[in-house]
């Protein structure tokens, strides 16, 4: 279909998706369908915390965990 083509009303389908906000900073950064696609393609089971973080917060989270691991510190559970 070209950019000027339209579907007849009886054929038109509507898609629904939801914006996902970063767990850390609350900024919107992705959609729920895209996150599910990433999980499926990467074979991720469950819902890892980093998957629901914006790229900026994800880098900080990863660097912090790497540093803690290198220093031999264990991560304390969040309350």
Tab-separated table of C-alpha atoms in Angstrom:
chain	number	residue	atom	x	y	z
A	1	UNK	CA	0.000	0.000	0.000
A	2	UNK	CA	1.142	3.506	-0.707
A	3	UNK	CA	1.142	6.366	1.759
A	4	UNK	CA	-2.100	7.741	0.274
A	5	UNK	CA	-3.996	4.439	0.260
A	6	UNK	CA	-6.606	3.877	2.929
A	7	UNK	CA	-8.492	0.807	3.982
A	8	UNK	CA	-12.254	0.678	3.763
A	9	UNK	CA	-13.906	1.116	7.204
A	10	UNK	CA	-14.956	-2.549	7.370
A	11	UNK	CA	-11.324	-3.698	6.949
A	12	UNK	CA	-9.625	-1.151	9.173
A	13	UNK	CA	-8.074	-2.568	12.337
A	14	UNK	CA	-7.042	-0.654	15.406
A	15	UNK	CA	-3.943	-1.454	17.433
A	16	UNK	CA	-3.658	-0.705	21.122
A	17	UNK	CA	-0.467	-0.301	23.104
A	18	UNK	CA	0.591	1.302	26.366
A	19	UNK	CA	3.506	3.584	27.166
A	20	UNK	CA	5.906	2.217	29.774
A	21	UNK	CA	7.551	4.561	32.271
A	22	UNK	CA	11.021	3.968	33.698
A	23	UNK	CA	10.916	2.253	37.107
A	24	UNK	CA	13.673	4.539	38.305
A	25	UNK	CA	12.991	8.050	36.950
A	26	UNK	CA	9.351	7.707	35.796
A	27	UNK	CA	10.083	9.065	32.283
A	28	UNK	CA	8.183	7.366	29.446
A	29	UNK	CA	10.620	5.439	27.267
A	30	UNK	CA	9.021	2.447	25.495
A	31	UNK	CA	5.798	0.573	24.783
A	32	UNK	CA	4.571	-2.637	26.389
A	33	UNK	CA	4.376	-4.441	23.034
A	34	UNK	CA	7.984	-3.560	22.219
A	35	UNK	CA	9.190	-4.812	25.609
A	36	UNK	CA	7.307	-8.086	25.104
A	37	UNK	CA	8.890	-8.449	21.633
A	38	UNK	CA	12.372	-7.870	23.097
A	39	UNK	CA	11.722	-10.465	25.821
A	40	UNK	CA	10.539	-13.021	23.275
A	41	UNK	CA	13.440	-12.451	20.857
A	42	UNK	CA	16.059	-12.558	23.625
A	43	UNK	CA	14.460	-15.531	25.367
A	44	UNK	CA	14.062	-13.629	28.627
A	45	UNK	CA	11.938	-15.351	31.255
A	46	UNK	CA	10.222	-13.266	33.924
A	47	UNK	CA	10.454	-9.507	34.249
A	48	UNK	CA	14.014	-8.363	35.003
A	49	UNK	CA	14.156	-4.927	36.605
A	50	UNK	CA	16.557	-3.493	34.000
A	51	UNK	CA	14.102	-4.170	31.178
A	52	UNK	CA	11.746	-1.564	32.620
A	53	UNK	CA	14.368	1.196	32.881
A	54	UNK	CA	15.128	3.927	30.367
A	55	UNK	CA	18.546	3.703	28.656
A	56	UNK	CA	20.079	6.322	31.003
A	57	UNK	CA	18.922	4.586	34.195
A	58	UNK	CA	19.799	1.158	32.757
A	59	UNK	CA	23.408	2.259	32.205
A	60	UNK	CA	23.616	3.558	35.788
A	61	UNK	CA	22.020	0.360	37.159
A	62	UNK	CA	24.413	-1.867	35.179
A	63	UNK	CA	27.502	0.150	36.159
A	64	UNK	CA	26.469	0.076	39.826
A	65	UNK	CA	25.979	-3.716	39.782
A	66	UNK	CA	29.320	-4.222	38.009
A	67	UNK	CA	31.109	-2.062	40.581
A	68	UNK	CA	29.434	-3.866	43.484
A	69	UNK	CA	30.398	-7.191	41.958
A	70	UNK	CA	34.013	-6.108	41.462
A	71	UNK	CA	34.214	-4.902	45.078
A	72	UNK	CA	32.634	-8.090	46.363
A	73	UNK	CA	29.599	-6.357	47.809
A	74	UNK	CA	26.251	-8.081	47.761
A	75	UNK	CA	23.195	-6.145	46.728
A	76	UNK	CA	20.859	-5.376	49.594
A	77	UNK	CA	17.172	-6.039	48.994
A	78	UNK	CA	14.991	-2.996	48.359
A	79	UNK	CA	12.235	-2.221	50.825
